[in-house]
C-alpha cells in the first residue's frame, strides 16, 4: 500500500444507530471531531472527517417494527434528522456514510470472504446470550438471574437467548498480536486509563467472536450463504475503510488510511480497541493511530440515553442560543476523557458569563470605541509601552499553549487559557481607560495604540477560538474588516500584529444574547419530550373506540408453536365461545404459566393466519424494551366481562 501523506489527518465519529433521533450525547462526539478537524486545517493538514449512520441490525429492525415502518424507511427519516442537526451545529464533515449504501455492503462482503478464505472466519454454532440494545454477545461468565435470564452488564437490560448456526471470527488467534501491538503503541488508546482497561481485558483471554446471525434479517447477507446476515458490528466498523474509499476510490483511501483518530464514547471502547484492530490485522491492513474514548454526558448523574428517557434535545438549546454556545459549553465544561453532568443552570451560567460577558463585551466595547473615536479606522498609533507589549507577548505565549493543548485533545484546557487572556485584555482596557483619553486631542496616538492592541488581540482570539465556535469567530473576524477567510491564515503564520493599521471595521451586531435561566427553562418545558414528539397522536372518537370488542378472556390451553422462538398458541374462553389465538410472548412467558390466567383480548379483530394457525383475536400486552408484559387482573373477574 502507498504510504499515507504526513500531512493527512483522518478523524472519525462512531456511526450512530438510526433507531432514534440524535441527542446531546451524539452531538458531543461530533462536535469534538469538528473542532479537531478545523484545528488541523488551520495547521495546514489535509483533513478528512467522516461521520454517518449505522443502519443494520436487530435494534434498528425492532425500532422500525415498533413504529410500523420498514427499517430503511426509519433509517431514511432518522438520517435526515442527523444531517439537519449537523448543519445546525455547523459541523463540516467531508463524508456521511450510511451502512446501507451498496458500495459499503459490497466491500464488507468482500472483506468477509477474504477472511473466510484465509481461515480467519469459520462456521460453527453459537449458544449464548445477546443484548440487542448494545448489539453485543454477553461473556459466558455473566451470571444467570433468578428468573433464568441474563442482564447485560454494560447497559443493564435483559438479554435474549441465542442458539443458532453462525460464522465465527478467530479472535483468539489475535490475542497475542494485539497485546504485542498495545505494548509497542502505548498511546493507541487514549486517555491512558482506557488503554489499561483494554490491555487487562485482552489479557484475560479472547474468545472467538460470532459475526453472523440467522435470526436477524436486517443485515448484509453473508456471501454465498444468504441465510446468514453479517453481525452489525463487523459491518459497522468497516465504515472507517469504506467511508474513505476502500475498494471504490483507492487513491483517496491510500491518502488517508490509517485513521489518525477514531473518536468514540467509552461505551464502545472494546469494539474499537480489540475487535477492530483484530479485524484489520486479519485483513492485513494498517491499524489506526489512536482510539480516543471520551466520557459521557450525564443528566441527573445518569448517562443520557434514549432508553433512560433522560436525553436532551439539542434543538431546544439551538433554538434559544444557536450552535456556538452549545459547542463551547460541551467542550469547555469538562476534559474530554471525563464524564460531565449537564444542568441547565450550569449551561446558562457558563454561556452568560464567558461568552456574553467576557468575550461579547470585549468585542462590543472595542469596536464601538474604534467606531466612535476613529470613525471605524485606526490610522496611527504611538509606540508600544510596557503594558501594551505585555498584551502582545502574552498572546505569543498563549498561542504555543493552545497549540499544545489542541494537539493533545485538551480542548477545555485550551479554552481556559484563551479565557485567561480575554480577561487580561478586558483588564488592560479597564486600566488604560481609553474612554478618558478620547477627550484629550494630544493623546490620540496613545488612544490609537490602546485600541489597536485590543483589536489585534481580538483578531488573534477569534482565530484561536475558530475550531470551537466557528460561526462567532468568523463574525468577529469580519467585524474587524478582515477580507481573507479566517481559515486561510495558517496557524504558523498567526501573529499579534497581523492586524493592519488603517483597516476599516464594520458595525458589530450583538454576538451572544444573554438569556435568563427562567426563560430557558420555560422554553424547555413547553417542548414535547423527544419521544412524544415522534408519536404524532392520531385521535379516534368514542364511537370508533366502542367498535372494539375488548373482553376478559381465560386461557384454557397453551402450547409453544413448534419451530418458533416466540409464539404460543392459546385456547381462550371469551365468555361466549372458545377462540384460538397466537401470541408472541414465549420469550417471556412459558405456555404452562399462562394456563388459567385471565387477560384482556380483542375479539373482533379480523382473523390472521400466523404460521398456518388462524388467530381469532389478540391478547393485549405492554411492550417493554421489545418484550411483551401481559397485564393480569388483581381481582377475580368474570370470564367474558367487557373491558372499556
Ligand atoms: N452504532 C454504534 C457505533 C458504531 S461505530 C463503528 C453505536 N451507536 S450509538 O448511536 O449508540 O452512538 C454511540 C456514540 O454516541 C457513543 O460512543 C458516543 O460517542 C455518543 N454518545 C451517546 N450517548 C452519549 C452520552 N450520554 N454522552 C456522550 N456521548 C454519548 O454505538
XYZ file of C-alpha atoms and ligand atoms in Angstrom:
675
model
C 0.000 0.000 0.000
C 1.201 3.515 -0.784
C 2.320 5.487 2.246
C -0.085 7.907 3.757
C 0.916 11.530 3.389
C 2.416 13.036 6.543
C 0.001 15.917 6.337
C -3.038 13.664 6.270
C -5.334 13.754 9.265
C -8.275 11.399 9.274
C -10.817 11.778 12.078
C -13.971 9.745 12.539
C -17.006 9.677 14.823
C -18.894 6.498 15.598
C -21.646 5.920 13.100
C -24.856 6.419 15.014
C -27.711 3.951 15.210
C -30.847 5.059 13.447
C -33.235 3.572 15.990
C -33.829 7.030 17.355
C -33.229 10.716 16.787
C -29.920 12.306 17.835
C -29.354 13.791 21.278
C -26.680 15.815 23.047
C -24.513 12.730 23.604
C -24.224 12.143 19.850
C -23.697 15.837 19.264
C -20.786 15.793 21.717
C -18.583 13.327 19.796
C -19.337 15.051 16.523
C -18.515 18.500 17.919
C -15.163 17.256 19.239
C -14.408 15.797 15.813
C -15.390 19.031 14.121
C -13.168 21.107 16.404
C -10.188 18.831 15.714
C -10.942 18.895 12.020
C -10.983 22.685 11.920
C -7.885 22.983 14.081
C -5.910 20.589 11.898
C -6.925 22.511 8.802
C -5.554 25.693 10.371
C -2.278 23.833 10.816
C -2.221 23.145 7.098
C -3.080 19.453 7.335
C -5.134 17.698 4.730
C -8.109 16.565 6.725
C -10.811 14.016 6.150
C -13.676 13.983 8.622
C -16.072 11.055 8.435
C -19.372 10.586 10.197
C -22.526 8.673 9.367
C -25.137 6.177 10.452
C -25.194 2.524 11.461
C -28.377 1.217 9.931
C -28.457 -2.578 10.137
C -29.078 -4.982 12.988
C -31.716 -6.146 15.391
C -32.000 -2.889 17.322
C -32.948 -0.898 14.235
C -35.090 -3.749 12.912
C -37.106 -3.737 16.169
C -37.411 0.012 16.384
C -38.782 0.094 12.837
C -41.318 -2.659 13.562
C -42.493 -0.771 16.646
C -43.108 2.281 14.513
C -44.793 0.277 11.765
C -42.047 1.137 9.299
C -39.596 -0.783 7.180
C -36.055 -0.469 8.591
C -34.914 1.511 5.583
C -37.844 3.919 5.955
C -36.922 4.558 9.569
C -33.276 4.959 8.570
C -34.136 7.496 5.883
C -36.118 9.552 8.381
C -33.505 9.481 11.094
C -30.623 10.187 8.711
C -32.447 13.399 7.811
C -32.563 14.323 11.496
C -28.848 13.690 11.931
C -27.933 15.697 8.866
C -30.145 18.589 9.961
C -28.550 18.602 13.370
C -25.029 18.595 11.958
C -25.972 21.531 9.783
C -27.457 23.438 12.696
C -24.312 22.747 14.712
C -22.043 23.938 11.920
C -20.354 20.554 11.510
C -18.209 20.433 8.416
C -17.789 16.735 7.759
C -16.351 15.556 4.465
C -18.466 12.474 4.006
C -21.563 10.993 5.586
C -21.575 7.236 5.308
C -24.673 5.076 5.547
C -24.067 1.371 6.010
C -26.997 0.567 3.737
C -25.199 2.032 0.752
C -24.330 -0.622 -1.830
C -20.643 0.311 -2.031
C -20.276 -0.302 1.707
C -22.244 -3.539 1.688
C -20.215 -4.882 -1.215
C -16.883 -4.119 0.420
C -17.928 -5.660 3.724
C -18.887 -8.839 1.876
C -15.541 -8.857 0.082
C -13.598 -8.488 3.311
C -15.732 -11.179 4.924
C -14.954 -13.504 2.028
C -11.254 -12.701 2.199
C -11.106 -13.533 5.908
C -13.088 -16.709 5.328
C -10.728 -17.804 2.569
C -7.802 -17.200 4.915
C -9.395 -19.347 7.595
C -9.971 -16.452 9.997
C -13.712 -16.971 9.665
C -15.237 -20.420 10.156
C -18.698 -21.919 10.661
C -19.991 -23.203 13.995
C -22.897 -22.947 16.434
C -23.358 -20.055 18.827
C -25.185 -20.676 22.055
C -25.355 -17.823 24.462
C -26.897 -14.506 25.320
C -27.260 -11.387 23.243
C -28.019 -7.800 24.232
C -29.979 -6.113 21.459
C -29.562 -2.643 22.915
C -25.765 -2.846 22.744
C -25.797 -5.310 19.825
C -23.377 -7.350 21.895
C -22.821 -11.022 22.798
C -22.554 -11.416 26.558
C -19.465 -13.021 28.095
C -20.073 -16.537 29.398
C -19.365 -15.594 32.985
C -22.290 -13.154 33.194
C -24.444 -14.819 35.911
C -27.981 -16.092 35.419
C -30.633 -14.116 37.297
C -33.202 -15.876 39.436
C -35.807 -15.733 36.694
C -33.495 -17.730 34.429
C -32.370 -14.857 32.230
C -29.243 -12.689 31.958
C -28.796 -8.963 32.296
C -26.344 -7.116 30.055
C -23.565 -5.892 32.381
C -22.980 -2.802 30.208
C -26.470 -1.374 29.856
C -28.464 -3.256 32.490
C -31.072 -4.546 30.071
C -32.381 -8.079 29.769
C -30.540 -10.161 27.163
C -32.006 -12.677 24.714
C -31.012 -16.310 24.342
C -29.426 -17.093 21.004
C -28.791 -20.567 19.753
C -28.004 -20.711 16.090
C -25.555 -21.668 13.428
C -23.155 -18.861 12.695
C -19.774 -17.880 11.415
C -17.054 -17.119 13.927
C -14.110 -14.794 13.670
C -10.919 -16.265 15.137
C -10.401 -13.528 17.676
C -8.491 -15.898 19.957
C -5.708 -16.095 17.375
C -5.189 -12.350 17.685
C -4.784 -12.116 21.440
C -1.009 -12.190 21.317
C -0.622 -9.938 18.256
C -2.970 -7.448 19.937
C -1.081 -7.467 23.226
C 2.193 -7.011 21.329
C 0.670 -4.160 19.394
C -0.531 -2.397 22.563
C 2.924 -2.796 24.076
C 4.531 -1.184 21.055
C 1.883 1.524 20.757
C 1.035 2.628 24.275
C -0.929 5.635 23.029
C -3.108 3.564 20.718
C -5.937 4.031 23.198
C -6.318 7.338 24.939
C -6.644 8.504 27.667
C -4.121 6.111 29.300
C -6.628 4.767 31.841
C -8.625 3.329 28.957
C -5.523 1.731 27.443
C -5.040 -0.143 30.726
C -8.654 -1.243 30.681
C -8.244 -2.683 27.189
C -4.977 -4.454 27.994
C -6.384 -6.130 31.063
C -9.447 -7.240 29.131
C -7.308 -8.741 26.362
C -5.041 -10.444 28.896
C -7.990 -12.327 30.380
C -8.258 -14.230 27.111
C -10.156 -13.554 23.912
C -12.793 -15.979 22.678
C -13.745 -16.364 19.037
C -16.488 -13.973 18.092
C -19.775 -14.833 16.430
C -20.050 -12.482 13.457
C -23.226 -13.578 11.711
C -26.871 -14.142 12.650
C -29.566 -16.276 11.103
C -32.380 -14.750 13.151
C -31.738 -11.186 12.020
C -32.896 -10.350 8.541
C -31.895 -6.702 8.502
C -28.215 -7.030 7.710
C -25.711 -7.603 4.929
C -26.078 -11.168 3.604
C -23.081 -13.449 4.011
C -21.615 -14.100 0.548
C -22.871 -17.432 -0.824
C -24.817 -18.219 2.347
C -27.737 -15.834 2.400
C -29.461 -17.418 5.426
C -26.858 -15.589 7.463
C -26.509 -11.856 7.851
C -23.304 -10.200 8.973
C -23.162 -9.095 12.609
C -23.842 -5.390 12.819
C -20.535 -4.515 14.497
C -18.486 -6.331 11.843
C -20.460 -4.411 9.246
C -20.292 -1.055 11.066
C -16.607 -0.946 11.967
C -15.670 -1.331 8.327
C -17.298 2.021 7.604
C -13.990 3.567 8.591
C -12.479 1.931 5.495
C -15.344 2.183 3.057
C -16.117 5.781 4.004
C -12.692 6.788 2.823
C -12.818 4.994 -0.491
C -11.701 1.459 0.302
C -12.488 -0.643 -2.698
C -14.057 2.221 -4.659
C -11.559 5.108 -4.511
C -8.250 3.572 -3.564
C -6.381 6.790 -4.224
C -8.365 8.566 -1.548
C -8.085 5.574 0.734
C -4.342 5.398 0.450
C -4.019 9.083 1.087
C -5.801 8.917 4.441
C -5.658 5.405 5.825
C -4.778 4.566 8.604
C -7.088 6.815 10.580
C -5.392 9.326 12.828
C -8.101 9.148 15.447
C -11.339 7.291 15.976
C -13.305 9.370 18.449
C -15.755 7.288 20.423
C -17.643 7.250 23.698
C -16.152 4.963 26.341
C -19.165 2.650 25.957
C -17.857 1.250 22.701
C -14.173 1.005 23.542
C -13.869 -2.759 23.349
C -15.306 -2.895 19.851
C -12.814 -0.300 18.665
C -9.723 -1.265 20.597
C -9.990 -5.067 20.426
C -12.287 -6.262 17.643
C -11.434 -3.560 15.145
C -7.631 -3.897 15.209
C -8.051 -7.688 15.104
C -10.267 -7.446 12.001
C -7.706 -5.155 10.408
C -4.818 -7.463 11.249
C -6.751 -10.303 9.657
C -7.377 -8.181 6.563
C -3.663 -7.246 6.564
C -4.369 -3.547 6.744
C -2.524 -0.962 8.858
C -4.057 -0.118 12.218
C -5.391 3.286 13.266
C -3.107 5.552 15.221
C -5.421 6.378 18.112
C -8.776 5.416 19.547
C -9.904 8.159 21.896
C -12.618 7.147 24.351
C -14.352 10.191 25.734
C -16.591 10.392 28.795
C -20.367 10.596 28.933
C -22.767 13.434 29.358
C -24.963 12.600 32.275
C -28.275 14.067 33.267
C -29.024 13.828 36.955
C -25.903 11.688 37.314
C -27.100 9.011 34.839
C -25.829 8.523 31.284
C -28.027 10.360 28.865
C -29.661 7.771 26.675
C -32.947 7.233 24.946
C -33.886 4.165 26.936
C -33.444 6.018 30.232
C -35.661 8.799 28.908
C -33.271 11.496 30.101
C -31.957 12.777 26.791
C -31.792 16.450 25.983
C -32.964 17.550 22.613
C -30.239 19.804 21.203
C -32.797 21.643 19.086
C -34.225 23.481 22.088
C -30.805 24.806 23.011
C -30.045 25.598 19.399
C -33.283 27.496 19.020
C -32.594 29.636 22.067
C -28.822 30.055 21.847
C -27.533 28.934 18.440
C -24.713 26.491 17.762
C -21.692 28.145 19.340
C -22.868 28.341 22.957
C -23.637 24.622 22.877
C -20.329 23.762 21.185
C -18.467 25.956 23.640
C -20.204 24.591 26.718
C -19.684 20.933 25.818
C -16.008 21.432 25.052
C -15.227 23.824 27.880
C -17.096 22.287 30.774
C -15.200 19.002 31.170
C -11.940 17.499 29.889
C -12.748 15.125 27.060
C -11.911 11.909 28.914
C -14.207 12.568 31.885
C -17.953 12.438 32.413
C -19.897 15.674 32.674
C -23.236 16.414 34.233
C -25.482 18.580 32.101
C -27.512 21.098 34.043
C -29.492 23.999 32.665
C -28.154 26.240 35.407
C -24.562 25.306 34.579
C -25.156 25.858 30.901
C -26.775 29.277 31.240
C -24.219 30.418 33.762
C -21.238 29.394 31.646
C -22.652 30.883 28.464
C -23.698 34.176 30.013
C -20.528 34.619 31.960
C -17.895 33.527 29.420
C -19.494 34.270 26.101
C -21.870 37.161 26.729
C -19.883 38.941 29.440
C -16.200 38.293 28.849
C -15.938 37.799 25.108
C -19.088 39.557 23.915
C -18.353 42.687 25.921
C -14.748 42.855 24.798
C -15.823 42.748 21.166
C -18.590 45.294 21.633
C -16.705 47.895 23.545
C -13.516 47.672 21.490
C -15.341 48.043 18.210
C -17.707 50.737 19.407
C -14.796 52.827 20.665
C -12.982 52.426 17.349
C -16.167 53.453 15.629
C -16.809 56.434 17.876
C -13.271 57.744 18.343
C -11.743 56.893 14.944
C -14.733 56.594 12.619
C -14.001 52.872 12.352
C -10.345 53.073 11.279
C -7.174 53.464 13.369
C -4.557 55.029 11.113
C -1.812 55.928 13.573
C -0.544 54.763 16.930
C 2.340 55.680 19.184
C 4.972 53.113 20.183
C 4.193 50.146 22.405
C 4.528 50.883 26.094
C 5.233 48.194 28.664
C 1.596 47.219 29.259
C 0.890 47.174 25.506
C 3.855 44.927 24.900
C 2.726 42.591 27.647
C -0.603 42.057 25.850
C 1.300 41.120 22.689
C 3.767 38.842 24.453
C 1.061 37.198 26.477
C -0.574 36.327 23.194
C 2.611 34.727 21.816
C 2.783 32.518 24.909
C -0.921 31.737 24.656
C -0.571 30.648 21.058
C 2.018 27.993 21.970
C -0.020 26.717 24.886
C -3.196 26.497 22.843
C -1.377 24.664 20.072
C -0.117 22.132 22.537
C -3.483 21.645 24.224
C -5.418 21.327 20.980
C -2.842 18.813 19.707
C -3.369 16.723 22.822
C -7.163 16.701 22.829
C -7.148 19.022 25.863
C -9.748 21.331 24.385
C -11.117 22.516 27.714
C -7.609 23.497 28.848
C -7.065 25.446 25.639
C -10.318 27.330 26.205
C -9.419 28.008 29.799
C -6.159 29.629 28.681
C -7.891 31.665 25.997
C -10.303 32.985 28.616
C -7.486 33.963 30.932
C -6.201 36.026 28.050
C -9.610 37.564 27.275
C -9.780 38.628 30.907
C -6.299 40.181 30.642
C -7.346 42.227 27.617
C -10.501 43.380 29.388
C -8.333 44.388 32.322
C -5.907 46.178 30.020
C -8.769 48.334 28.761
C -10.042 48.955 32.272
C -6.581 50.053 33.439
C -5.855 52.259 30.429
C -9.300 53.842 30.318
C -9.355 54.750 26.617
C -12.725 56.481 27.075
C -10.978 59.080 29.195
C -8.094 59.594 26.736
C -10.564 60.243 23.966
C -11.313 63.606 25.486
C -7.697 64.770 25.120
C -6.677 65.533 21.494
C -2.947 65.305 22.379
C -3.419 61.623 23.422
C -4.835 60.496 20.089
C -1.940 58.289 19.111
C -1.840 56.767 22.561
C -5.564 56.108 22.292
C -4.929 54.573 18.864
C -2.290 52.263 20.348
C -4.556 51.005 23.109
C -7.464 50.305 20.821
C -5.148 48.773 18.234
C -3.788 46.353 20.873
C -7.325 45.394 21.866
C -8.326 44.941 18.249
C -5.235 42.872 17.409
C -5.880 40.736 20.477
C -9.453 40.185 19.313
C -8.283 39.120 15.904
C -5.943 36.598 17.456
C -8.558 35.394 19.953
C -11.172 34.865 17.270
C -8.623 32.835 15.315
C -7.755 30.596 18.265
C -11.439 30.075 19.007
C -12.328 29.213 15.441
C -12.177 25.412 15.911
C -14.635 25.603 18.787
C -17.005 28.459 17.901
C -16.506 28.868 14.170
C -19.607 30.954 13.489
C -18.856 33.583 16.126
C -15.138 33.638 15.310
C -15.875 34.341 11.690
C -18.237 37.124 12.705
C -15.601 38.792 14.877
C -13.026 38.358 12.121
C -15.384 40.025 9.676
C -16.307 42.849 12.081
C -12.595 43.654 12.125
C -12.692 44.193 8.396
C -10.533 41.165 7.515
C -11.012 40.253 3.904
C -9.425 36.851 3.582
C -11.379 33.999 5.147
C -10.196 33.052 8.624
C -9.263 29.514 7.537
C -6.801 30.878 5.025
C -4.428 32.111 7.690
C -2.083 29.328 8.705
C -1.604 28.774 12.405
C 2.159 29.078 11.985
C 1.692 32.498 10.395
C -0.641 33.859 13.026
C 0.896 36.880 14.711
C -0.468 39.506 17.002
C 0.383 42.315 14.609
C -1.045 40.652 11.525
C -3.773 43.236 12.023
C -3.079 46.007 9.536
C -3.298 49.639 10.554
C -5.910 51.597 8.669
C -8.260 48.641 8.312
C -11.866 49.701 8.496
C -14.062 47.840 10.938
C -17.716 47.024 10.401
C -20.552 47.805 12.724
C -20.821 44.850 15.110
C -24.082 43.024 15.793
C -24.545 41.525 19.233
C -22.801 38.158 19.293
C -24.230 36.254 22.206
C -27.673 37.129 23.536
C -27.843 36.944 27.303
C -30.607 34.506 28.236
C -32.181 34.375 31.667
C -32.357 30.900 33.172
C -36.093 31.149 33.754
C -36.732 31.915 30.067
C -34.626 28.978 29.006
C -36.400 26.633 31.414
C -39.748 27.886 30.171
C -38.705 27.081 26.618
C -37.609 23.595 27.651
C -40.879 22.909 29.451
C -43.049 23.904 26.520
C -41.369 21.356 24.252
C -42.850 17.899 23.985
C -40.330 15.260 25.038
C -38.440 13.801 22.069
C -40.281 10.518 22.424
C -43.699 12.179 22.465
C -42.871 14.445 19.593
C -42.234 11.407 17.419
C -45.594 9.857 18.198
C -47.856 12.314 16.362
C -51.104 11.350 18.133
C -53.916 10.300 15.820
C -57.161 10.533 17.773
C -60.129 8.227 17.355
C -63.604 9.194 18.521
C -65.636 7.347 21.131
C -67.762 5.556 18.562
C -64.664 4.191 16.954
C -63.428 3.021 20.339
C -66.804 1.375 21.050
C -66.458 -0.699 17.907
C -63.632 -2.613 19.565
C -64.858 -5.667 21.412
C -62.449 -5.950 24.321
C -63.131 -8.688 26.855
C -61.694 -10.675 29.700
C -60.503 -13.971 28.253
C -59.433 -17.029 30.204
C -56.614 -19.189 28.883
C -57.789 -22.780 28.795
C -54.842 -24.331 26.971
C -51.481 -23.133 25.746
C -48.641 -24.660 23.771
C -45.477 -23.328 22.134
C -45.646 -23.163 18.323
C -43.039 -25.618 17.004
C -40.031 -24.116 15.242
C -40.562 -20.585 16.554
C -38.859 -18.745 19.379
C -41.663 -16.500 20.457
C -45.047 -17.873 19.514
C -47.552 -19.565 21.804
C -50.897 -20.976 20.627
C -53.682 -20.305 23.120
C -57.223 -21.563 23.508
C -59.097 -18.729 25.137
C -62.598 -18.712 26.625
C -64.147 -15.325 25.837
C -67.401 -15.908 27.700
C -69.487 -16.768 24.668
C -67.188 -19.183 22.885
C -63.668 -20.597 22.702
C -61.171 -18.912 20.427
C -57.690 -19.849 19.160
C -55.102 -17.084 19.324
C -51.385 -16.888 18.593
C -49.298 -14.568 20.753
C -45.606 -13.601 20.510
C -44.829 -13.942 24.200
C -42.829 -17.164 24.540
C -39.595 -15.290 25.168
C -41.109 -14.010 28.410
C -43.840 -16.485 29.441
C -43.971 -20.258 29.349
C -47.093 -21.933 27.931
C -47.756 -23.639 31.275
C -47.778 -20.452 33.320
C -50.417 -18.899 31.055
C -52.992 -21.660 31.545
C -55.760 -20.477 33.881
C -54.766 -16.818 33.555
C -57.326 -14.136 32.743
C -56.231 -11.419 30.413
C -57.562 -8.769 28.024
C -58.313 -9.811 24.474
C -59.731 -8.036 21.465
C -62.195 -10.432 19.905
C -63.477 -8.605 16.833
C -60.078 -8.165 15.202
C -60.041 -9.677 11.722
C -58.551 -13.208 11.987
C -54.996 -13.619 10.699
C -53.059 -16.722 9.724
C -49.841 -16.952 11.734
C -47.557 -19.895 11.000
C -50.501 -21.760 9.488
C -52.723 -21.221 12.536
C -55.788 -18.992 12.353
C -55.514 -16.490 15.172
C -59.058 -15.398 16.052
C -58.262 -12.462 18.284
C -55.358 -10.893 20.054
C -54.298 -10.545 23.629
C -53.119 -7.129 24.834
C -49.691 -6.650 26.307
C -47.404 -3.766 27.137
C -44.192 -3.583 25.192
C -41.197 -3.093 27.441
C -37.874 -2.917 25.619
C -39.127 -5.134 22.840
C -40.660 -7.689 25.219
C -44.294 -8.350 25.997
C -45.630 -7.823 29.522
C -49.199 -9.071 29.881
C -51.491 -7.128 32.228
C -53.233 -9.562 34.563
C -56.076 -8.631 36.920
C -55.507 -8.015 40.613
C -59.093 -9.121 41.491
C -61.088 -12.025 40.189
C -63.145 -11.001 37.158
C -65.833 -12.765 35.219
C -64.628 -14.509 32.060
C -66.112 -12.665 29.076
C -66.609 -9.374 31.003
C -66.395 -6.322 28.760
C -63.299 -4.141 29.055
C -63.904 -0.446 28.473
N -23.586 2.274 16.097
C -22.705 2.170 17.200
C -21.332 2.692 16.829
C -20.692 2.018 15.649
S -19.162 2.754 15.250
C -18.500 1.688 14.171
C -23.245 2.989 18.365
N -24.108 3.951 18.045
S -24.864 4.927 19.076
O -25.871 5.624 18.328
O -25.291 4.201 20.217
O -23.831 6.019 19.430
C -22.854 5.792 20.341
C -21.979 7.004 20.486
O -22.745 8.203 20.739
C -21.120 6.867 21.727
O -19.991 6.080 21.513
C -20.772 8.298 21.968
O -19.803 8.662 21.033
C -22.093 9.011 21.675
N -22.936 9.100 22.869
C -24.199 8.584 23.036
N -24.652 8.914 24.283
C -23.713 9.629 24.929
C -23.674 10.361 26.129
N -24.668 10.375 27.003
N -22.566 11.118 26.360
C -21.556 11.228 25.454
N -21.572 10.562 24.316
C -22.519 9.571 24.107
O -22.846 2.730 19.472
